[in-house]
Short mmCIF file of C-alpha atoms in Angstrom, two decimals:
data_model
loop_
_atom_site.label_atom_id
_atom_site.label_comp_id
_atom_site.label_asym_id
_atom_site.label_seq_id
_atom_site.Cartn_x
_atom_site.Cartn_y
_atom_site.Cartn_z
CA UNK R 28 40.23 10.68 -6.83
CA UNK R 29 40.51 11.93 -10.68
CA UNK R 30 43.28 9.03 -11.08
CA UNK R 31 41.16 6.51 -9.58
CA UNK R 32 38.07 7.71 -11.61
CA UNK R 33 40.36 7.97 -14.65
CA UNK R 34 41.60 4.23 -14.74
CA UNK R 35 38.16 3.06 -14.20
CA UNK R 36 36.85 5.36 -16.95
CA UNK R 37 39.54 4.56 -19.43
CA UNK R 38 38.96 0.67 -18.63
CA UNK R 39 35.43 0.88 -19.06
CA UNK R 40 35.61 3.14 -22.70
CA UNK R 41 38.04 0.54 -23.92
CA UNK R 42 35.96 -2.49 -23.10
CA UNK R 43 32.89 -0.74 -24.25
CA UNK R 44 34.90 0.24 -27.99
CA UNK R 45 35.95 -3.45 -28.37
CA UNK R 46 32.18 -4.59 -27.84
CA UNK R 47 31.03 -1.94 -30.50
CA UNK R 48 34.01 -3.13 -32.83
CA UNK R 49 33.09 -6.64 -32.57
CA UNK R 50 29.35 -5.66 -33.54
CA UNK R 51 30.31 -3.63 -36.18
CA UNK R 52 32.68 -6.41 -37.77
CA UNK R 53 29.94 -9.08 -37.13
CA UNK R 54 27.36 -6.97 -38.45
CA UNK R 55 24.52 -9.41 -39.78
CA UNK R 56 21.64 -7.46 -38.86
CA UNK R 57 22.12 -3.69 -39.43
CA UNK R 58 19.13 -2.45 -37.97
CA UNK R 59 19.31 -3.91 -34.35
CA UNK R 60 22.90 -3.87 -34.20
CA UNK R 61 23.06 -0.06 -35.02
CA UNK R 62 20.88 0.57 -31.74
CA UNK R 63 23.03 -1.76 -29.86
CA UNK R 64 26.09 -0.21 -30.85
CA UNK R 65 24.56 3.43 -29.64
CA UNK R 66 23.33 1.84 -26.36
CA UNK R 67 26.71 0.57 -25.72
CA UNK R 68 28.03 4.05 -26.57
CA UNK R 69 26.44 5.05 -23.46
CA UNK R 70 29.27 3.82 -21.06
CA UNK R 71 32.13 5.75 -23.11
CA UNK R 72 30.14 9.07 -22.95
CA UNK R 73 29.29 8.96 -19.01
CA UNK R 74 32.80 7.57 -18.19
CA UNK R 75 34.31 10.49 -20.14
CA UNK R 76 32.26 13.22 -18.89
CA UNK R 77 32.33 12.04 -15.33
CA UNK R 78 36.11 11.94 -15.67
CA UNK R 79 36.21 15.42 -17.03
CA UNK R 80 34.00 16.70 -14.39
CA UNK R 81 36.40 15.21 -11.98
CA UNK R 82 39.09 17.24 -13.51
CA UNK R 83 37.03 20.54 -13.85
CA UNK R 84 34.12 21.14 -11.18
CA UNK R 85 33.14 24.30 -13.21
CA UNK R 86 32.58 21.94 -16.26
CA UNK R 87 30.22 19.62 -14.32
CA UNK R 88 27.14 20.90 -15.10
CA UNK R 89 27.92 21.29 -19.03
CA UNK R 90 29.17 17.50 -18.66
CA UNK R 91 25.83 16.66 -16.95
CA UNK R 92 23.99 17.94 -19.83
CA UNK R 93 25.49 15.79 -22.46
CA UNK R 94 24.74 12.92 -20.12
CA UNK R 95 21.12 13.24 -19.88
CA UNK R 96 21.04 14.28 -23.97
CA UNK R 97 22.46 10.83 -24.50
CA UNK R 98 20.67 9.17 -21.95
CA UNK R 99 17.31 10.50 -23.45
CA UNK R 100 18.90 8.98 -26.93
CA UNK R 101 19.38 5.76 -25.33
CA UNK R 102 15.81 5.13 -24.14
CA UNK R 103 14.82 6.03 -27.56
CA UNK R 104 17.22 3.46 -29.20
CA UNK R 105 15.97 0.83 -26.94
CA UNK R 106 12.72 1.27 -27.99
CA UNK R 107 13.54 0.93 -31.67
CA UNK R 108 15.56 -2.13 -30.48
CA UNK R 109 12.93 -3.61 -29.14
CA UNK R 110 10.57 -2.56 -31.88
CA UNK R 111 12.85 -4.51 -34.55
CA UNK R 112 13.15 -7.62 -32.40
CA UNK R 113 9.19 -7.78 -32.79
CA UNK R 114 9.13 -7.10 -36.16
CA UNK R 115 8.99 -3.43 -36.60
CA UNK R 116 5.71 -0.87 -35.85
CA UNK R 117 3.37 -3.38 -37.48
CA UNK R 118 4.65 -6.42 -35.85
CA UNK R 119 3.98 -4.39 -32.53
CA UNK R 120 0.48 -4.03 -33.87
CA UNK R 121 -0.08 -7.29 -34.61
CA UNK R 122 1.74 -8.97 -30.90
CA UNK R 123 -0.87 -6.37 -29.23
CA UNK R 124 -3.84 -7.50 -31.38
CA UNK R 125 -3.33 -10.79 -30.07
CA UNK R 126 -3.55 -10.09 -26.39
CA UNK R 127 -6.89 -10.57 -24.84
CA UNK R 128 -6.33 -7.21 -22.92
CA UNK R 129 -3.57 -4.84 -21.95
CA UNK R 130 -1.43 -5.63 -18.87
CA UNK R 131 -1.08 -2.34 -16.97
CA UNK R 132 1.62 -2.23 -14.47
CA UNK R 133 1.09 -1.58 -10.99
CA UNK R 134 -1.00 0.28 -9.59
CA UNK R 135 -3.55 0.79 -12.60
CA UNK R 136 -3.51 -3.06 -13.41
CA UNK R 137 -5.43 -3.77 -10.63
CA UNK R 138 -8.47 -2.01 -11.55
CA UNK R 139 -8.09 -1.74 -15.07
CA UNK R 140 -7.72 -4.29 -18.21
CA UNK R 141 -8.20 -2.34 -21.15
CA UNK R 142 -8.98 -3.83 -24.48
CA UNK R 143 -6.10 -4.23 -27.35
CA UNK R 144 -5.99 -1.94 -30.18
CA UNK R 145 -3.60 -0.47 -32.47
CA UNK R 146 -3.58 2.99 -30.72
CA UNK R 147 -1.42 1.36 -27.49
CA UNK R 148 1.62 1.37 -29.68
CA UNK R 149 1.51 5.00 -29.96
CA UNK R 150 0.91 4.82 -26.46
CA UNK R 151 3.74 3.30 -25.45
CA UNK R 152 5.94 5.25 -27.87
CA UNK R 153 4.58 8.68 -26.83
CA UNK R 154 5.25 7.41 -22.90
CA UNK R 155 8.69 6.81 -23.43
CA UNK R 156 9.63 9.41 -26.10
CA UNK R 157 8.54 12.47 -24.56
CA UNK R 158 11.28 11.56 -21.78
CA UNK R 159 13.58 11.89 -24.98
CA UNK R 160 12.49 15.70 -25.42
CA UNK R 161 11.62 16.98 -22.14
CA UNK R 162 14.96 15.75 -20.37
CA UNK R 163 17.49 17.54 -22.84
CA UNK R 164 15.24 20.74 -22.66
CA UNK R 165 15.17 20.64 -19.05
CA UNK R 166 19.10 20.05 -18.94
CA UNK R 167 19.59 22.93 -21.64
CA UNK R 168 17.23 25.38 -19.34
CA UNK R 169 19.36 24.47 -16.27
CA UNK R 170 22.67 25.14 -18.39
CA UNK R 171 20.91 28.81 -19.09
CA UNK R 172 19.78 29.25 -15.68
CA UNK R 173 23.29 28.33 -14.31
CA UNK R 174 24.84 30.84 -16.47
CA UNK R 175 22.44 33.38 -15.05
CA UNK R 176 23.66 32.42 -11.62
CA UNK R 177 19.90 31.25 -10.47
CA UNK R 178 20.04 27.49 -10.81
CA UNK R 179 22.07 26.64 -7.74
CA UNK R 180 22.61 22.84 -8.61
CA UNK R 181 21.89 20.72 -5.60
CA UNK R 182 20.20 23.37 -3.91
CA UNK R 183 16.39 22.61 -2.68
CA UNK R 184 15.43 26.28 -2.34
CA UNK R 185 12.36 27.16 -4.27
CA UNK R 186 13.59 30.68 -5.52
CA UNK R 187 16.69 28.39 -7.43
CA UNK R 188 15.90 26.49 -10.62
CA UNK R 189 17.27 23.10 -9.63
CA UNK R 190 14.06 21.86 -7.55
CA UNK R 191 11.91 22.46 -10.46
CA UNK R 192 14.08 21.17 -13.07
CA UNK R 193 14.27 17.87 -10.96
CA UNK R 194 10.45 17.73 -10.03
CA UNK R 195 9.69 18.09 -13.78
CA UNK R 196 12.37 15.26 -15.05
CA UNK R 197 11.45 12.79 -12.26
CA UNK R 198 7.49 13.34 -13.52
CA UNK R 199 8.66 12.65 -17.08
CA UNK R 200 10.98 9.76 -16.16
CA UNK R 201 8.37 8.04 -14.07
CA UNK R 202 5.83 8.24 -16.98
CA UNK R 203 8.82 6.86 -19.11
CA UNK R 204 9.66 3.80 -16.66
CA UNK R 205 5.59 3.01 -16.29
CA UNK R 206 5.45 2.94 -19.86
CA UNK R 207 8.96 0.91 -20.39
CA UNK R 208 7.44 -1.42 -17.92
CA UNK R 209 3.89 -1.87 -19.41
CA UNK R 210 5.22 -2.57 -22.72
CA UNK R 211 7.88 -4.89 -21.68
CA UNK R 212 4.93 -7.02 -19.46
CA UNK R 213 2.85 -6.94 -22.57
CA UNK R 214 5.61 -8.12 -24.90
CA UNK R 215 7.63 -10.37 -22.81
CA UNK R 216 6.66 -13.40 -24.49
CA UNK R 217 7.27 -12.16 -27.76
CA UNK R 218 10.71 -10.93 -26.82
CA UNK R 219 11.95 -14.23 -24.81
CA UNK R 220 14.27 -15.58 -27.71
CA UNK R 221 15.99 -12.19 -27.37
CA UNK R 222 16.76 -12.30 -23.57
CA UNK R 223 15.01 -9.37 -22.89
CA UNK R 224 14.75 -9.19 -19.12
CA UNK R 225 18.44 -8.59 -18.63
CA UNK R 226 18.56 -5.72 -21.35
CA UNK R 227 15.45 -4.42 -19.81
CA UNK R 228 16.83 -4.10 -16.39
CA UNK R 229 20.60 -2.94 -17.61
CA UNK R 230 18.60 0.09 -19.35
CA UNK R 231 16.63 0.83 -16.21
CA UNK R 232 19.53 0.66 -14.06
CA UNK R 233 21.77 2.75 -16.36
CA UNK R 234 19.33 5.42 -17.10
CA UNK R 235 17.21 5.71 -13.92
CA UNK R 236 19.69 4.77 -11.41
CA UNK R 237 22.24 7.09 -12.11
CA UNK R 238 19.51 10.14 -11.81
CA UNK R 239 18.17 9.00 -8.41
CA UNK R 240 21.98 8.80 -7.48
CA UNK R 241 22.24 12.25 -8.09
CA UNK R 242 19.32 13.30 -6.42
CA UNK R 243 20.61 11.23 -3.53
CA UNK R 244 23.74 13.19 -3.30
CA UNK R 245 21.80 16.43 -3.35
CA UNK R 246 19.87 15.16 -0.45
CA UNK R 247 23.09 14.52 1.60
CA UNK R 248 24.19 17.89 0.80
CA UNK R 249 20.58 19.07 1.79
CA UNK R 250 20.76 17.31 5.42
CA UNK R 251 24.08 18.42 6.22
CA UNK R 252 26.10 14.85 5.49
CA UNK R 253 28.14 16.86 2.85
CA UNK R 254 29.74 19.68 4.58
CA UNK R 255 32.01 22.36 3.34
CA UNK R 256 35.25 21.40 4.46
CA UNK R 257 37.39 24.85 3.01
CA UNK R 258 39.61 26.19 5.47
CA UNK R 259 39.16 29.94 5.88
CA UNK R 260 42.51 31.34 7.01
CA UNK R 261 40.69 34.36 8.55
CA UNK R 262 38.57 32.20 11.07
CA UNK R 263 40.76 29.25 11.70
CA UNK R 264 44.39 29.97 12.66
CA UNK R 265 45.13 26.64 11.84
CA UNK R 266 45.04 27.08 8.25
CA UNK R 267 48.30 28.61 8.04
CA UNK R 268 47.15 30.63 4.81
CA UNK R 269 45.77 27.56 3.16
CA UNK R 270 42.56 27.34 1.61
CA UNK R 271 42.66 23.29 0.92
CA UNK R 272 39.18 21.36 1.04
CA UNK R 273 35.95 21.54 -1.17
CA UNK R 274 32.62 23.26 -1.07
CA UNK R 275 29.38 21.17 -0.48
CA UNK R 276 28.75 21.37 -4.05
CA UNK R 277 32.29 20.28 -5.09
CA UNK R 278 32.06 17.27 -2.57
CA UNK R 279 28.54 16.67 -4.30
CA UNK R 280 30.48 16.45 -7.72
CA UNK R 281 33.54 14.41 -6.74
CA UNK R 282 31.40 11.76 -5.10
CA UNK R 283 28.70 11.31 -7.74
CA UNK R 284 30.98 11.26 -10.60
CA UNK R 285 33.64 8.92 -8.99
CA UNK R 286 30.69 6.38 -8.20
CA UNK R 287 29.98 7.00 -12.30
CA UNK R 288 33.44 6.15 -13.28
CA UNK R 289 33.21 2.94 -11.18
CA UNK R 290 29.83 2.01 -11.97
CA UNK R 291 30.82 2.44 -15.70
CA UNK R 292 33.48 -0.21 -15.43
CA UNK R 293 30.87 -2.75 -14.03
CA UNK R 294 28.21 -1.97 -16.58
CA UNK R 295 30.67 -2.30 -19.42
CA UNK R 296 31.15 -6.05 -18.20
CA UNK R 297 27.52 -6.65 -18.04
CA UNK R 298 27.25 -5.40 -21.37
CA UNK R 299 29.97 -8.05 -22.56
CA UNK R 300 27.09 -10.61 -21.74
CA UNK R 301 23.95 -8.91 -22.45
CA UNK R 302 24.21 -7.22 -25.41
CA UNK R 303 26.86 -9.66 -26.94
CA UNK R 304 27.66 -9.48 -30.55
CA UNK R 305 27.87 -13.38 -30.42
CA UNK R 306 24.25 -14.28 -31.46
CA UNK R 307 24.53 -12.01 -34.19
CA UNK R 308 28.10 -13.77 -35.46
CA UNK R 309 26.16 -17.16 -35.32
CA UNK R 310 23.19 -15.79 -37.19
CA UNK R 311 20.98 -16.79 -34.46
CA UNK R 312 19.25 -13.10 -33.91
CA UNK R 313 19.35 -12.58 -37.68
CA UNK R 314 17.14 -15.96 -38.31
CA UNK R 315 14.51 -14.81 -35.58
CA UNK R 316 14.16 -11.12 -36.82
CA UNK R 317 13.86 -12.29 -40.44
CA UNK R 318 11.31 -14.87 -39.38
CA UNK R 319 9.05 -12.02 -37.56
CA UNK R 320 8.91 -10.05 -40.52
CA UNK R 321 8.38 -13.21 -42.66
CA UNK R 322 5.36 -14.16 -40.75
CA UNK R 323 4.05 -10.96 -40.94
CA UNK R 324 4.28 -10.42 -44.50
CA UNK R 325 2.44 -14.04 -44.65
CA UNK R 326 -0.14 -12.65 -42.52
CA UNK R 327 -0.49 -9.73 -44.48
CA UNK R 328 -0.70 -11.88 -47.76
CA UNK R 329 -3.36 -13.83 -46.49
CA UNK R 330 -5.70 -11.44 -45.31
CA UNK R 331 -5.52 -10.07 -48.70
CA UNK R 332 -6.27 -13.00 -50.15
CA UNK R 333 -9.23 -13.56 -47.60
CA UNK R 334 -10.29 -10.04 -48.75
CA UNK R 335 -10.11 -10.97 -52.49
CA UNK R 336 -12.10 -14.41 -51.94
CA UNK R 337 -14.85 -12.21 -49.93
CA UNK R 338 -15.21 -9.60 -52.49
CA UNK R 339 -15.32 -12.33 -55.35
CA UNK R 340 -18.21 -14.25 -53.34
CA UNK R 341 -20.27 -11.13 -52.82
#
């Protein structure tokens, strides 16, 4: 298993590094491409840590801590990337101000249509960035609880730390996902030239799907699908002194991380198209981003002129 996982991890890492190097070579818009390179870095980080978890089950919880920290950082980088596409913080404010009302995602969108104001920019940012803080903190607490032997990764017993950490992260993740969906639904027209849907779906799958995959593995262990396969020579005479097999926790780690290694290979292929360096090499995205900032500057200048005319008249 570790050999198969290693092959997928190495190939995925090399493909992502090539993509990052291409962005670095064809750097036409430093601000947005810097965020893209950091997002692309998630595949090597996940692939490497998953492979190390396969090689050492004891190190799995520490590798998971590294994954969640970088995952939270990617959510932050994705928000900054979308903000750069829209002309920065003030560009987002301007885009929101032009809306008739804020489109809230289901279920609140059915009964509530709040009026737009600049505070919504901060609502979106806080909704996403709280996940970037809460997830690493919870993962750090999980590491400490594990060292104290009171965490029990994958065990749904409320005298253990695992259920509480998962519940807190789940609430934080749900809020972040809701904020991201609402932000996208309001800004999809302005973001359309940058092909945002594919980027949005990729980040959503990469960050949130893997978390729920981990929860699913814990559920399989809880209902007995994953079982202890260790052979106890004192109980089973056919073991012949061997203890070959895995505990439930080891099976969970094995299955979860081999899936991540394989998935990172396919994500690296998807990233080649979705976060391509080619629109930057041709200058297409650079022109679009610069036009947004130029339009924003012109609007500000026009507002200042209007204010001066009004002041002069009165």
